[in-house]
Amino acid sequence: MGSGAPGAAEPRPEGYTPTQRDLPVIGAASTVPTPTLVDTPSPAAGGGEQGPLYVVGDVHGYLDELRTALLNQGLIDTEDHWIAGNARLWFLGDFTDRGPDGIGVIDLVMQLSAEAAAAGGYCKALMGNHELLLIGAKRFGDTPVGSGAGTASFQAAWLLNGGQRSDMERLQEHHVQWMSRLDAMALADDHLLVHSDTTAYLEYGATITDVNDAVTESLTHHDADETWDLFRKFTKRFAFRDEAGAAAARELLATYGGRRIVHGHSPIPYLLGEVGSEDGEDGAPQVHGPHVYADSLAVAMDGGVTMAGKLLVSRLPLPA
């Protein structure tokens, strides 16, 4: 598994700025990458039995840690090519911000999507709140939006939440189009996959298809306030953590199907109260794997790579 942020002595891409740890968390350009497909192509002909299912927690620009974790699971080779045949891989969102190479992460995911489909498997991704944040920063910049705390802008919120100028410089239209078409939720082998540990998905429809269509449709409007509202709702967290957490998880599962929710978004050390914020650094947190909670109805997959935790790639179902 990949672990913690790169050491201070390692070289950083030009324009990389580590997140300042005292900022609150609200609720030179590299070589041009080879163009990749926006949409996942159809699987190779022949069909056949589905392969094992894997999920990836929040990556946040830590490309080297992602490569190591995928390599350790036997999903890619040392040249970053898909070698897992008909295996299925889901990313739970949040590819950019805080870490040094968010665009490199997106390019790798897009590449693996094409390679996995050609091999009879798939590599797919969900929409995270940081995808919405980056889309908003690119489309709307400093345009004022109405927030609960007064007037704000996507540009300010993006920088506040670890936005990297090097990512923005390398962001191309095909990246934006790919992000804007990502699903918000999916069902795989009785696992309800979402990015955020929130019940806000219920506001967008009573079926998975309805929710995904509503989110995609909203982003086609290119409306700053509407996109901000999406971002605000996807930023909510901890719905399954406390006394009412199991009931909230059951409501989501009863509505959309599945026996267990698998989510990212809230780093496990933050979810457990081991650090004071998503960017907290109260010593290196000990993350050994996914966190199962809420009467075993929820699985947290964000290992806290941004706070020297782990970038988690796990096979589902988890061992009993």
PDB file of C-alpha atoms in Angstrom:
ATOM      1  CA  MET A   1       0.000   0.000   0.000  1.00  0.00           C
ATOM      2  CA  GLY A   2       1.115   3.556  -0.608  1.00  0.00           C
ATOM      3  CA  SER A   3       1.510   5.638   2.495  1.00  0.00           C
ATOM      4  CA  GLY A   4       1.964   9.187   3.623  1.00  0.00           C
ATOM      5  CA  ALA A   5       2.765  12.393   1.846  1.00  0.00           C
ATOM      6  CA  PRO A   6       6.154  12.661   0.135  1.00  0.00           C
ATOM      7  CA  GLY A   7       8.991  13.891   2.323  1.00  0.00           C
ATOM      8  CA  ALA A   8      10.080  17.508   2.258  1.00  0.00           C
ATOM      9  CA  ALA A   9      13.323  16.593   0.530  1.00  0.00           C
ATOM     10  CA  GLU A  10      11.570  15.174  -2.528  1.00  0.00           C
ATOM     11  CA  PRO A  11      11.149  17.456  -5.560  1.00  0.00           C
ATOM     12  CA  ARG A  12       7.759  19.074  -6.059  1.00  0.00           C
ATOM     13  CA  PRO A  13       6.130  20.011  -9.371  1.00  0.00           C
ATOM     14  CA  GLU A  14       6.449  23.690 -10.140  1.00  0.00           C
ATOM     15  CA  GLY A  15       3.456  25.497  -8.678  1.00  0.00           C
ATOM     16  CA  TYR A  16       2.782  22.869  -6.005  1.00  0.00           C
ATOM     17  CA  THR A  17       1.710  24.357  -2.704  1.00  0.00           C
ATOM     18  CA  PRO A  18       1.019  22.045   0.255  1.00  0.00           C
ATOM     19  CA  THR A  19      -2.200  22.750   2.104  1.00  0.00           C
ATOM     20  CA  GLN A  20      -1.754  25.156   4.981  1.00  0.00           C
ATOM     21  CA  ARG A  21      -2.715  23.274   8.118  1.00  0.00           C
ATOM     22  CA  ASP A  22      -4.216  26.268   9.905  1.00  0.00           C
ATOM     23  CA  LEU A  23      -6.894  26.904   7.293  1.00  0.00           C
ATOM     24  CA  PRO A  24     -10.457  25.852   8.083  1.00  0.00           C
ATOM     25  CA  VAL A  25     -12.126  23.184   5.988  1.00  0.00           C
ATOM     26  CA  ILE A  26     -15.523  24.217   4.646  1.00  0.00           C
ATOM     27  CA  GLY A  27     -18.463  21.673   4.870  1.00  0.00           C
ATOM     28  CA  ALA A  28       5.767  24.908 -14.447  1.00  0.00           C
ATOM     29  CA  ALA A  29       3.592  22.804 -16.379  1.00  0.00           C
ATOM     30  CA  SER A  30       4.546  19.200 -17.000  1.00  0.00           C
ATOM     31  CA  THR A  31       4.595  17.481 -20.372  1.00  0.00           C
ATOM     32  CA  VAL A  32       1.188  17.511 -22.059  1.00  0.00           C
ATOM     33  CA  PRO A  33      -0.389  14.089 -21.419  1.00  0.00           C
ATOM     34  CA  THR A  34      -1.467  11.804 -24.199  1.00  0.00           C
ATOM     35  CA  PRO A  35      -5.161  12.483 -24.890  1.00  0.00           C
ATOM     36  CA  THR A  36      -7.419   9.877 -23.353  1.00  0.00           C
ATOM     37  CA  LEU A  37     -11.040   8.930 -23.925  1.00  0.00           C
ATOM     38  CA  VAL A  38     -13.692  10.845 -22.052  1.00  0.00           C
ATOM     39  CA  ASP A  39     -16.134   7.967 -21.981  1.00  0.00           C
ATOM     40  CA  THR A  40     -15.360   4.391 -21.046  1.00  0.00           C
ATOM     41  CA  PRO A  41     -15.468   2.217 -24.181  1.00  0.00           C
ATOM     42  CA  SER A  42     -17.526  -0.938 -24.343  1.00  0.00           C
ATOM     43  CA  PRO A  43     -15.973  -4.055 -22.830  1.00  0.00           C
ATOM     44  CA  ALA A  44     -14.221  -6.499 -25.110  1.00  0.00           C
ATOM     45  CA  ALA A  45     -16.530  -8.845 -26.980  1.00  0.00           C
ATOM     46  CA  GLY A  46     -17.311 -12.213 -25.463  1.00  0.00           C
ATOM     47  CA  GLY A  47     -18.724 -11.187 -22.093  1.00  0.00           C
ATOM     48  CA  GLY A  48     -17.989 -13.864 -19.534  1.00  0.00           C
ATOM     49  CA  GLU A  49     -17.908 -13.990 -15.759  1.00  0.00           C
ATOM     50  CA  GLN A  50     -17.249 -10.814 -13.833  1.00  0.00           C
ATOM     51  CA  GLY A  51     -13.928 -10.532 -12.057  1.00  0.00           C
ATOM     52  CA  PRO A  52     -13.210  -9.441  -8.488  1.00  0.00           C
ATOM     53  CA  LEU A  53     -14.383  -6.039  -7.267  1.00  0.00           C
ATOM     54  CA  TYR A  54     -12.001  -3.411  -5.851  1.00  0.00           C
ATOM     55  CA  VAL A  55     -12.548   0.102  -4.519  1.00  0.00           C
ATOM     56  CA  VAL A  56     -10.118   3.003  -4.111  1.00  0.00           C
ATOM     57  CA  GLY A  57     -10.434   5.718  -1.491  1.00  0.00           C
ATOM     58  CA  ASP A  58      -9.647   9.412  -1.948  1.00  0.00           C
ATOM     59  CA  VAL A  59      -6.394   9.968  -3.869  1.00  0.00           C
ATOM     60  CA  HIS A  60      -6.058  13.780  -3.651  1.00  0.00           C
ATOM     61  CA  GLY A  61      -3.184  14.091  -6.094  1.00  0.00           C
ATOM     62  CA  TYR A  62      -0.909  11.456  -4.557  1.00  0.00           C
ATOM     63  CA  LEU A  63      -0.104   9.728  -7.849  1.00  0.00           C
ATOM     64  CA  ASP A  64       2.924   7.765  -6.637  1.00  0.00           C
ATOM     65  CA  GLU A  65       0.976   6.364  -3.685  1.00  0.00           C
ATOM     66  CA  LEU A  66      -1.845   5.380  -6.047  1.00  0.00           C
ATOM     67  CA  ARG A  67       0.549   3.585  -8.391  1.00  0.00           C
ATOM     68  CA  THR A  68       2.067   1.672  -5.480  1.00  0.00           C
ATOM     69  CA  ALA A  69      -1.319   0.652  -4.082  1.00  0.00           C
ATOM     70  CA  LEU A  70      -2.644  -0.535  -7.461  1.00  0.00           C
ATOM     71  CA  LEU A  71       0.602  -2.387  -8.150  1.00  0.00           C
ATOM     72  CA  ASN A  72       0.448  -4.126  -4.772  1.00  0.00           C
ATOM     73  CA  GLN A  73      -3.063  -5.356  -5.540  1.00  0.00           C
ATOM     74  CA  GLY A  74      -1.962  -6.755  -8.908  1.00  0.00           C
ATOM     75  CA  LEU A  75      -4.159  -4.363 -10.880  1.00  0.00           C
ATOM     76  CA  ILE A  76      -1.405  -2.612 -12.855  1.00  0.00           C
ATOM     77  CA  ASP A  77       2.174  -3.386 -13.864  1.00  0.00           C
ATOM     78  CA  THR A  78       5.280  -1.308 -13.300  1.00  0.00           C
ATOM     79  CA  GLU A  79       4.502   0.663 -16.476  1.00  0.00           C
ATOM     80  CA  ASP A  80       1.052   1.655 -15.135  1.00  0.00           C
ATOM     81  CA  HIS A  81      -0.876  -0.608 -17.524  1.00  0.00           C
ATOM     82  CA  TRP A  82      -3.955  -2.643 -16.562  1.00  0.00           C
ATOM     83  CA  ILE A  83      -3.081  -6.324 -15.987  1.00  0.00           C
ATOM     84  CA  ALA A  84      -6.143  -7.404 -13.994  1.00  0.00           C
ATOM     85  CA  GLY A  85      -8.188  -8.843 -16.870  1.00  0.00           C
ATOM     86  CA  ASN A  86     -11.898  -8.827 -16.048  1.00  0.00           C
ATOM     87  CA  ALA A  87     -11.476  -7.303 -12.584  1.00  0.00           C
ATOM     88  CA  ARG A  88     -13.700  -4.361 -11.661  1.00  0.00           C
ATOM     89  CA  LEU A  89     -12.310  -1.214 -10.071  1.00  0.00           C
ATOM     90  CA  TRP A  90     -14.239   1.725  -8.626  1.00  0.00           C
ATOM     91  CA  PHE A  91     -12.687   5.017  -7.561  1.00  0.00           C
ATOM     92  CA  LEU A  92     -14.778   6.814  -4.945  1.00  0.00           C
ATOM     93  CA  GLY A  93     -13.854  10.349  -6.062  1.00  0.00           C
ATOM     94  CA  ASP A  94     -11.601  13.214  -4.964  1.00  0.00           C
ATOM     95  CA  PHE A  95      -8.710  12.845  -7.401  1.00  0.00           C
ATOM     96  CA  THR A  96      -7.212  16.303  -7.006  1.00  0.00           C
ATOM     97  CA  ASP A  97      -6.298  19.001  -4.456  1.00  0.00           C
ATOM     98  CA  ARG A  98      -3.902  18.854  -1.487  1.00  0.00           C
ATOM     99  CA  GLY A  99      -1.440  16.496  -3.219  1.00  0.00           C
ATOM    100  CA  PRO A 100       1.118  17.254  -5.941  1.00  0.00           C
ATOM    101  CA  ASP A 101      -0.337  15.705  -9.137  1.00  0.00           C
ATOM    102  CA  GLY A 102      -4.111  15.621  -9.393  1.00  0.00           C
ATOM    103  CA  ILE A 103      -4.140  15.851 -13.190  1.00  0.00           C
ATOM    104  CA  GLY A 104      -1.719  12.934 -13.353  1.00  0.00           C
ATOM    105  CA  VAL A 105      -4.177  10.937 -11.239  1.00  0.00           C
ATOM    106  CA  ILE A 106      -7.078  11.783 -13.557  1.00  0.00           C
ATOM    107  CA  ASP A 107      -5.025  10.858 -16.626  1.00  0.00           C
ATOM    108  CA  LEU A 108      -4.131   7.493 -15.091  1.00  0.00           C
ATOM    109  CA  VAL A 109      -7.750   6.726 -14.184  1.00  0.00           C
ATOM    110  CA  MET A 110      -8.894   7.616 -17.699  1.00  0.00           C
ATOM    111  CA  GLN A 111      -6.167   5.452 -19.216  1.00  0.00           C
ATOM    112  CA  LEU A 112      -7.040   2.495 -16.988  1.00  0.00           C
ATOM    113  CA  SER A 113     -10.721   2.899 -17.857  1.00  0.00           C
ATOM    114  CA  ALA A 114      -9.926   2.284 -21.513  1.00  0.00           C
ATOM    115  CA  GLU A 115      -7.462  -0.546 -20.848  1.00  0.00           C
ATOM    116  CA  ALA A 116      -9.717  -2.375 -18.373  1.00  0.00           C
ATOM    117  CA  ALA A 117     -12.704  -2.215 -20.733  1.00  0.00           C
ATOM    118  CA  ALA A 118     -10.596  -3.624 -23.564  1.00  0.00           C
ATOM    119  CA  ALA A 119      -9.590  -6.528 -21.283  1.00  0.00           C
ATOM    120  CA  GLY A 120     -13.174  -7.373 -20.318  1.00  0.00           C
ATOM    121  CA  GLY A 121     -13.185  -5.639 -16.934  1.00  0.00           C
ATOM    122  CA  TYR A 122     -13.830  -2.068 -15.986  1.00  0.00           C
ATOM    123  CA  CYS A 123     -12.389   0.906 -14.142  1.00  0.00           C
ATOM    124  CA  LYS A 124     -14.993   3.488 -13.187  1.00  0.00           C
ATOM    125  CA  ALA A 125     -15.166   6.544 -10.949  1.00  0.00           C
ATOM    126  CA  LEU A 126     -17.647   8.476  -8.838  1.00  0.00           C
ATOM    127  CA  MET A 127     -18.107  12.202  -8.455  1.00  0.00           C
ATOM    128  CA  GLY A 128     -16.479  13.643  -5.345  1.00  0.00           C
ATOM    129  CA  ASN A 129     -16.894  17.084  -3.836  1.00  0.00           C
ATOM    130  CA  HIS A 130     -13.403  18.045  -5.039  1.00  0.00           C
ATOM    131  CA  GLU A 131     -14.373  17.256  -8.632  1.00  0.00           C
ATOM    132  CA  LEU A 132     -17.268  19.690  -8.217  1.00  0.00           C
ATOM    133  CA  LEU A 133     -14.887  22.201  -6.656  1.00  0.00           C
ATOM    134  CA  LEU A 134     -12.387  21.972  -9.515  1.00  0.00           C
ATOM    135  CA  ILE A 135     -15.119  22.169 -12.163  1.00  0.00           C
ATOM    136  CA  GLY A 136     -16.513  25.240 -10.420  1.00  0.00           C
ATOM    137  CA  ALA A 137     -13.108  26.916 -10.095  1.00  0.00           C
ATOM    138  CA  LYS A 138     -12.430  26.343 -13.788  1.00  0.00           C
ATOM    139  CA  ARG A 139     -15.836  27.447 -15.030  1.00  0.00           C
ATOM    140  CA  PHE A 140     -16.700  30.254 -12.641  1.00  0.00           C
ATOM    141  CA  GLY A 141     -13.448  31.481 -11.068  1.00  0.00           C
ATOM    142  CA  ASP A 142     -14.104  34.476  -8.801  1.00  0.00           C
ATOM    143  CA  THR A 143     -17.801  34.773  -9.709  1.00  0.00           C
ATOM    144  CA  PRO A 144     -19.628  35.404  -6.410  1.00  0.00           C
ATOM    145  CA  VAL A 145     -21.903  32.641  -5.160  1.00  0.00           C
ATOM    146  CA  GLY A 146     -24.266  32.672  -2.237  1.00  0.00           C
ATOM    147  CA  SER A 147     -23.001  30.544   0.646  1.00  0.00           C
ATOM    148  CA  GLY A 148     -24.239  30.020   4.161  1.00  0.00           C
ATOM    149  CA  ALA A 149     -21.316  32.093   5.432  1.00  0.00           C
ATOM    150  CA  GLY A 150     -21.945  34.980   3.054  1.00  0.00           C
ATOM    151  CA  THR A 151     -20.522  35.716  -0.374  1.00  0.00           C
ATOM    152  CA  ALA A 152     -17.910  33.269  -1.605  1.00  0.00           C
ATOM    153  CA  SER A 153     -16.413  32.048  -4.883  1.00  0.00           C
ATOM    154  CA  PHE A 154     -15.293  28.718  -6.263  1.00  0.00           C
ATOM    155  CA  GLN A 155     -11.781  30.051  -6.783  1.00  0.00           C
ATOM    156  CA  ALA A 156     -11.432  31.037  -3.130  1.00  0.00           C
ATOM    157  CA  ALA A 157     -12.952  27.779  -1.876  1.00  0.00           C
ATOM    158  CA  TRP A 158     -10.735  25.725  -4.184  1.00  0.00           C
ATOM    159  CA  LEU A 159      -7.565  27.388  -2.914  1.00  0.00           C
ATOM    160  CA  LEU A 160      -8.773  27.138   0.683  1.00  0.00           C
ATOM    161  CA  ASN A 161      -9.308  23.405   0.255  1.00  0.00           C
ATOM    162  CA  GLY A 162      -5.903  22.583  -1.166  1.00  0.00           C
ATOM    163  CA  GLY A 163      -6.306  23.561  -4.811  1.00  0.00           C
ATOM    164  CA  GLN A 164      -2.999  23.290  -6.678  1.00  0.00           C
ATOM    165  CA  ARG A 165      -2.145  25.926  -9.270  1.00  0.00           C
ATOM    166  CA  SER A 166      -0.116  23.348 -11.188  1.00  0.00           C
ATOM    167  CA  ASP A 167      -3.300  21.271 -11.582  1.00  0.00           C
ATOM    168  CA  MET A 168      -5.253  24.250 -12.885  1.00  0.00           C
ATOM    169  CA  GLU A 169      -2.520  25.054 -15.398  1.00  0.00           C
ATOM    170  CA  ARG A 170      -2.668  21.508 -16.771  1.00  0.00           C
ATOM    171  CA  LEU A 171      -6.448  21.087 -16.628  1.00  0.00           C
ATOM    172  CA  GLN A 172      -7.879  20.622 -20.129  1.00  0.00           C
ATOM    173  CA  GLU A 173     -11.412  20.572 -21.464  1.00  0.00           C
ATOM    174  CA  HIS A 174     -11.463  16.780 -21.839  1.00  0.00           C
ATOM    175  CA  HIS A 175     -10.670  16.494 -18.112  1.00  0.00           C
ATOM    176  CA  VAL A 176     -13.567  18.797 -17.254  1.00  0.00           C
ATOM    177  CA  GLN A 177     -15.936  16.901 -19.553  1.00  0.00           C
ATOM    178  CA  TRP A 178     -14.903  13.585 -18.011  1.00  0.00           C
ATOM    179  CA  MET A 179     -15.404  14.835 -14.458  1.00  0.00           C
ATOM    180  CA  SER A 180     -18.759  16.429 -15.256  1.00  0.00           C
ATOM    181  CA  ARG A 181     -20.114  13.077 -16.508  1.00  0.00           C
ATOM    182  CA  LEU A 182     -19.143  11.006 -13.485  1.00  0.00           C
ATOM    183  CA  ASP A 183     -21.922   9.188 -11.644  1.00  0.00           C
ATOM    184  CA  ALA A 184     -22.731  10.198  -8.082  1.00  0.00           C
ATOM    185  CA  MET A 185     -23.488   6.667  -6.867  1.00  0.00           C
ATOM    186  CA  ALA A 186     -23.445   3.050  -8.012  1.00  0.00           C
ATOM    187  CA  LEU A 187     -24.431  -0.425  -6.846  1.00  0.00           C
ATOM    188  CA  ALA A 188     -21.892  -3.227  -7.184  1.00  0.00           C
ATOM    189  CA  ASP A 189     -22.260  -6.674  -5.632  1.00  0.00           C
ATOM    190  CA  ASP A 190     -24.679  -5.416  -2.967  1.00  0.00           C
ATOM    191  CA  HIS A 191     -22.354  -2.540  -2.069  1.00  0.00           C
ATOM    192  CA  LEU A 192     -23.830   0.945  -2.405  1.00  0.00           C
ATOM    193  CA  LEU A 193     -20.880   3.055  -3.547  1.00  0.00           C
ATOM    194  CA  VAL A 194     -20.926   6.799  -2.837  1.00  0.00           C
ATOM    195  CA  HIS A 195     -18.291   9.441  -2.300  1.00  0.00           C
ATOM    196  CA  SER A 196     -19.673  11.304   0.701  1.00  0.00           C
ATOM    197  CA  ASP A 197     -20.906   9.965   4.020  1.00  0.00           C
ATOM    198  CA  THR A 198     -24.076  12.012   3.756  1.00  0.00           C
ATOM    199  CA  THR A 199     -27.778  11.447   3.142  1.00  0.00           C
ATOM    200  CA  ALA A 200     -27.909  14.440   0.772  1.00  0.00           C
ATOM    201  CA  TYR A 201     -28.214  12.017  -2.151  1.00  0.00           C
ATOM    202  CA  LEU A 202     -31.843  11.546  -1.127  1.00  0.00           C
ATOM    203  CA  GLU A 203     -32.541  15.115  -2.269  1.00  0.00           C
ATOM    204  CA  TYR A 204     -31.748  14.196  -5.885  1.00  0.00           C
ATOM    205  CA  GLY A 205     -34.002  11.216  -6.507  1.00  0.00           C
ATOM    206  CA  ALA A 206     -35.435   7.915  -5.293  1.00  0.00           C
ATOM    207  CA  THR A 207     -33.309   5.690  -7.529  1.00  0.00           C
ATOM    208  CA  ILE A 208     -29.625   5.557  -8.397  1.00  0.00           C
ATOM    209  CA  THR A 209     -30.439   6.441 -12.000  1.00  0.00           C
ATOM    210  CA  ASP A 210     -32.492   9.444 -10.921  1.00  0.00           C
ATOM    211  CA  VAL A 211     -29.702  10.752  -8.686  1.00  0.00           C
ATOM    212  CA  ASN A 212     -27.026  10.332 -11.339  1.00  0.00           C
ATOM    213  CA  ASP A 213     -29.187  11.941 -14.012  1.00  0.00           C
ATOM    214  CA  ALA A 214     -30.051  14.881 -11.738  1.00  0.00           C
ATOM    215  CA  VAL A 215     -26.401  15.600 -10.904  1.00  0.00           C
ATOM    216  CA  THR A 216     -25.293  15.317 -14.526  1.00  0.00           C
ATOM    217  CA  GLU A 217     -28.159  17.504 -15.700  1.00  0.00           C
ATOM    218  CA  SER A 218     -27.371  20.130 -13.082  1.00  0.00           C
ATOM    219  CA  LEU A 219     -23.799  20.465 -14.327  1.00  0.00           C
ATOM    220  CA  THR A 220     -24.962  20.968 -17.916  1.00  0.00           C
ATOM    221  CA  HIS A 221     -26.640  24.215 -16.838  1.00  0.00           C
ATOM    222  CA  HIS A 222     -23.269  25.907 -16.192  1.00  0.00           C
ATOM    223  CA  ASP A 223     -24.862  27.846 -13.339  1.00  0.00           C
ATOM    224  CA  ALA A 224     -22.497  28.936 -10.555  1.00  0.00           C
ATOM    225  CA  ASP A 225     -25.079  28.925  -7.742  1.00  0.00           C
ATOM    226  CA  GLU A 226     -26.511  25.561  -8.798  1.00  0.00           C
ATOM    227  CA  THR A 227     -23.038  24.006  -8.946  1.00  0.00           C
ATOM    228  CA  TRP A 228     -22.205  25.541  -5.562  1.00  0.00           C
ATOM    229  CA  ASP A 229     -25.309  23.962  -4.055  1.00  0.00           C
ATOM    230  CA  LEU A 230     -24.182  20.569  -5.361  1.00  0.00           C
ATOM    231  CA  PHE A 231     -20.704  21.117  -3.912  1.00  0.00           C
ATOM    232  CA  ARG A 232     -22.119  22.234  -0.559  1.00  0.00           C
ATOM    233  CA  LYS A 233     -24.304  19.146  -0.231  1.00  0.00           C
ATOM    234  CA  PHE A 234     -21.546  16.739  -1.311  1.00  0.00           C
ATOM    235  CA  THR A 235     -19.261  18.283   1.313  1.00  0.00           C
ATOM    236  CA  LYS A 236     -21.508  17.189   4.203  1.00  0.00           C
ATOM    237  CA  ARG A 237     -20.175  14.292   6.278  1.00  0.00           C
ATOM    238  CA  PHE A 238     -20.546  12.036   9.352  1.00  0.00           C
ATOM    239  CA  ALA A 239     -24.155  10.995   8.600  1.00  0.00           C
ATOM    240  CA  PHE A 240     -23.449   7.400   9.668  1.00  0.00           C
ATOM    241  CA  ARG A 241     -21.134   8.067  12.608  1.00  0.00           C
ATOM    242  CA  ASP A 242     -23.157   8.781  15.729  1.00  0.00           C
ATOM    243  CA  GLU A 243     -26.198   7.275  17.462  1.00  0.00           C
ATOM    244  CA  ALA A 244     -28.483   7.886  14.498  1.00  0.00           C
ATOM    245  CA  GLY A 245     -25.845   6.697  12.020  1.00  0.00           C
ATOM    246  CA  ALA A 246     -27.124   3.171  11.557  1.00  0.00           C
ATOM    247  CA  ALA A 247     -30.666   4.454  10.917  1.00  0.00           C
ATOM    248  CA  ALA A 248     -29.343   6.920   8.325  1.00  0.00           C
ATOM    249  CA  ALA A 249     -27.415   4.130   6.619  1.00  0.00           C
ATOM    250  CA  ARG A 250     -30.506   1.923   6.561  1.00  0.00           C
ATOM    251  CA  GLU A 251     -32.536   4.711   4.970  1.00  0.00           C
ATOM    252  CA  LEU A 252     -30.020   5.097   2.160  1.00  0.00           C
ATOM    253  CA  LEU A 253     -29.798   1.335   1.613  1.00  0.00           C
ATOM    254  CA  ALA A 254     -33.588   0.917   1.688  1.00  0.00           C
ATOM    255  CA  THR A 255     -33.927   3.623  -0.955  1.00  0.00           C
ATOM    256  CA  TYR A 256     -31.128   2.715  -3.348  1.00  0.00           C
ATOM    257  CA  GLY A 257     -30.440  -0.947  -2.631  1.00  0.00           C
ATOM    258  CA  GLY A 258     -27.462  -2.853  -1.334  1.00  0.00           C
ATOM    259  CA  ARG A 259     -26.515  -4.293   2.026  1.00  0.00           C
ATOM    260  CA  ARG A 260     -23.589  -2.032   2.891  1.00  0.00           C
ATOM    261  CA  ILE A 261     -22.532   1.540   2.054  1.00  0.00           C
ATOM    262  CA  VAL A 262     -18.932   2.079   0.930  1.00  0.00           C
ATOM    263  CA  HIS A 263     -17.783   5.704   0.970  1.00  0.00           C
ATOM    264  CA  GLY A 264     -14.771   7.982   0.904  1.00  0.00           C
ATOM    265  CA  HIS A 265     -14.705  11.703   1.748  1.00  0.00           C
ATOM    266  CA  SER A 266     -14.146  11.640   5.521  1.00  0.00           C
ATOM    267  CA  PRO A 267     -10.599  10.475   6.339  1.00  0.00           C
ATOM    268  CA  ILE A 268     -10.729   7.602   8.815  1.00  0.00           C
ATOM    269  CA  PRO A 269      -8.605   9.444  11.443  1.00  0.00           C
ATOM    270  CA  TYR A 270     -10.984  12.430  11.184  1.00  0.00           C
ATOM    271  CA  LEU A 271     -14.049  10.175  11.282  1.00  0.00           C
ATOM    272  CA  LEU A 272     -12.734   8.528  14.457  1.00  0.00           C
ATOM    273  CA  GLY A 273     -11.890  11.860  16.098  1.00  0.00           C
ATOM    274  CA  GLU A 274      -8.142  11.129  16.115  1.00  0.00           C
ATOM    275  CA  VAL A 275      -7.416  14.482  14.435  1.00  0.00           C
ATOM    276  CA  GLY A 276      -9.257  17.759  14.749  1.00  0.00           C
ATOM    277  CA  SER A 277      -9.879  18.385  11.049  1.00  0.00           C
ATOM    278  CA  GLU A 278      -9.519  16.871   7.606  1.00  0.00           C
ATOM    279  CA  ASP A 279      -6.109  18.520   7.357  1.00  0.00           C
ATOM    280  CA  GLY A 280      -5.091  17.699  10.927  1.00  0.00           C
ATOM    281  CA  GLU A 281      -1.565  16.599  11.791  1.00  0.00           C
ATOM    282  CA  ASP A 282      -1.652  15.434  15.401  1.00  0.00           C
ATOM    283  CA  GLY A 283       1.050  12.863  14.732  1.00  0.00           C
ATOM    284  CA  ALA A 284       0.903  10.248  11.987  1.00  0.00           C
ATOM    285  CA  PRO A 285      -2.462   8.458  12.308  1.00  0.00           C
ATOM    286  CA  GLN A 286      -2.475   4.677  12.307  1.00  0.00           C
ATOM    287  CA  VAL A 287      -4.650   3.435   9.448  1.00  0.00           C
ATOM    288  CA  HIS A 288      -4.478  -0.285   8.793  1.00  0.00           C
ATOM    289  CA  GLY A 289      -7.415  -0.669   6.428  1.00  0.00           C
ATOM    290  CA  PRO A 290     -11.045   0.297   5.814  1.00  0.00           C
ATOM    291  CA  HIS A 291     -13.157   1.265   8.829  1.00  0.00           C
ATOM    292  CA  VAL A 292     -16.418  -0.695   9.270  1.00  0.00           C
ATOM    293  CA  TYR A 293     -19.025   0.984  11.470  1.00  0.00           C
ATOM    294  CA  ALA A 294     -22.733   1.901  11.863  1.00  0.00           C
ATOM    295  CA  ASP A 295     -23.775  -1.646  12.819  1.00  0.00           C
ATOM    296  CA  SER A 296     -21.498  -2.876   9.999  1.00  0.00           C
ATOM    297  CA  LEU A 297     -23.650  -1.049   7.445  1.00  0.00           C
ATOM    298  CA  ALA A 298     -20.962   1.466   6.415  1.00  0.00           C
ATOM    299  CA  VAL A 299     -17.354   1.165   5.280  1.00  0.00           C
ATOM    300  CA  ALA A 300     -15.058   4.210   5.227  1.00  0.00           C
ATOM    301  CA  MET A 301     -12.342   4.030   2.539  1.00  0.00           C
ATOM    302  CA  ASP A 302     -10.502   7.356   2.877  1.00  0.00           C
ATOM    303  CA  GLY A 303      -7.320   6.298   4.649  1.00  0.00           C
ATOM    304  CA  GLY A 304      -6.114   9.872   5.101  1.00  0.00           C
ATOM    305  CA  VAL A 305      -3.243   9.971   2.608  1.00  0.00           C
ATOM    306  CA  THR A 306      -3.231  13.777   2.965  1.00  0.00           C
ATOM    307  CA  MET A 307      -2.411  13.437   6.669  1.00  0.00           C
ATOM    308  CA  ALA A 308       0.272  10.747   6.361  1.00  0.00           C
ATOM    309  CA  GLY A 309      -2.236   7.927   6.592  1.00  0.00           C
ATOM    310  CA  LYS A 310      -2.765   5.399   3.777  1.00  0.00           C
ATOM    311  CA  LEU A 311      -4.196   5.401   0.284  1.00  0.00           C
ATOM    312  CA  LEU A 312      -6.545   2.426   0.469  1.00  0.00           C
ATOM    313  CA  VAL A 313      -7.281   0.008  -2.358  1.00  0.00           C
ATOM    314  CA  SER A 314      -9.410  -2.880  -1.082  1.00  0.00           C
ATOM    315  CA  ARG A 315     -11.151  -5.892  -2.516  1.00  0.00           C
ATOM    316  CA  LEU A 316     -14.854  -6.291  -1.762  1.00  0.00           C
ATOM    317  CA  PRO A 317     -16.435  -7.904   0.088  1.00  0.00           C
ATOM    318  CA  LEU A 318     -14.104  -7.269   2.992  1.00  0.00           C
ATOM    319  CA  PRO A 319     -12.951 -10.325   4.951  1.00  0.00           C
ATOM    320  CA  ALA A 320     -15.323 -11.203   7.770  1.00  0.00           C
TER     321      ALA A 320
END
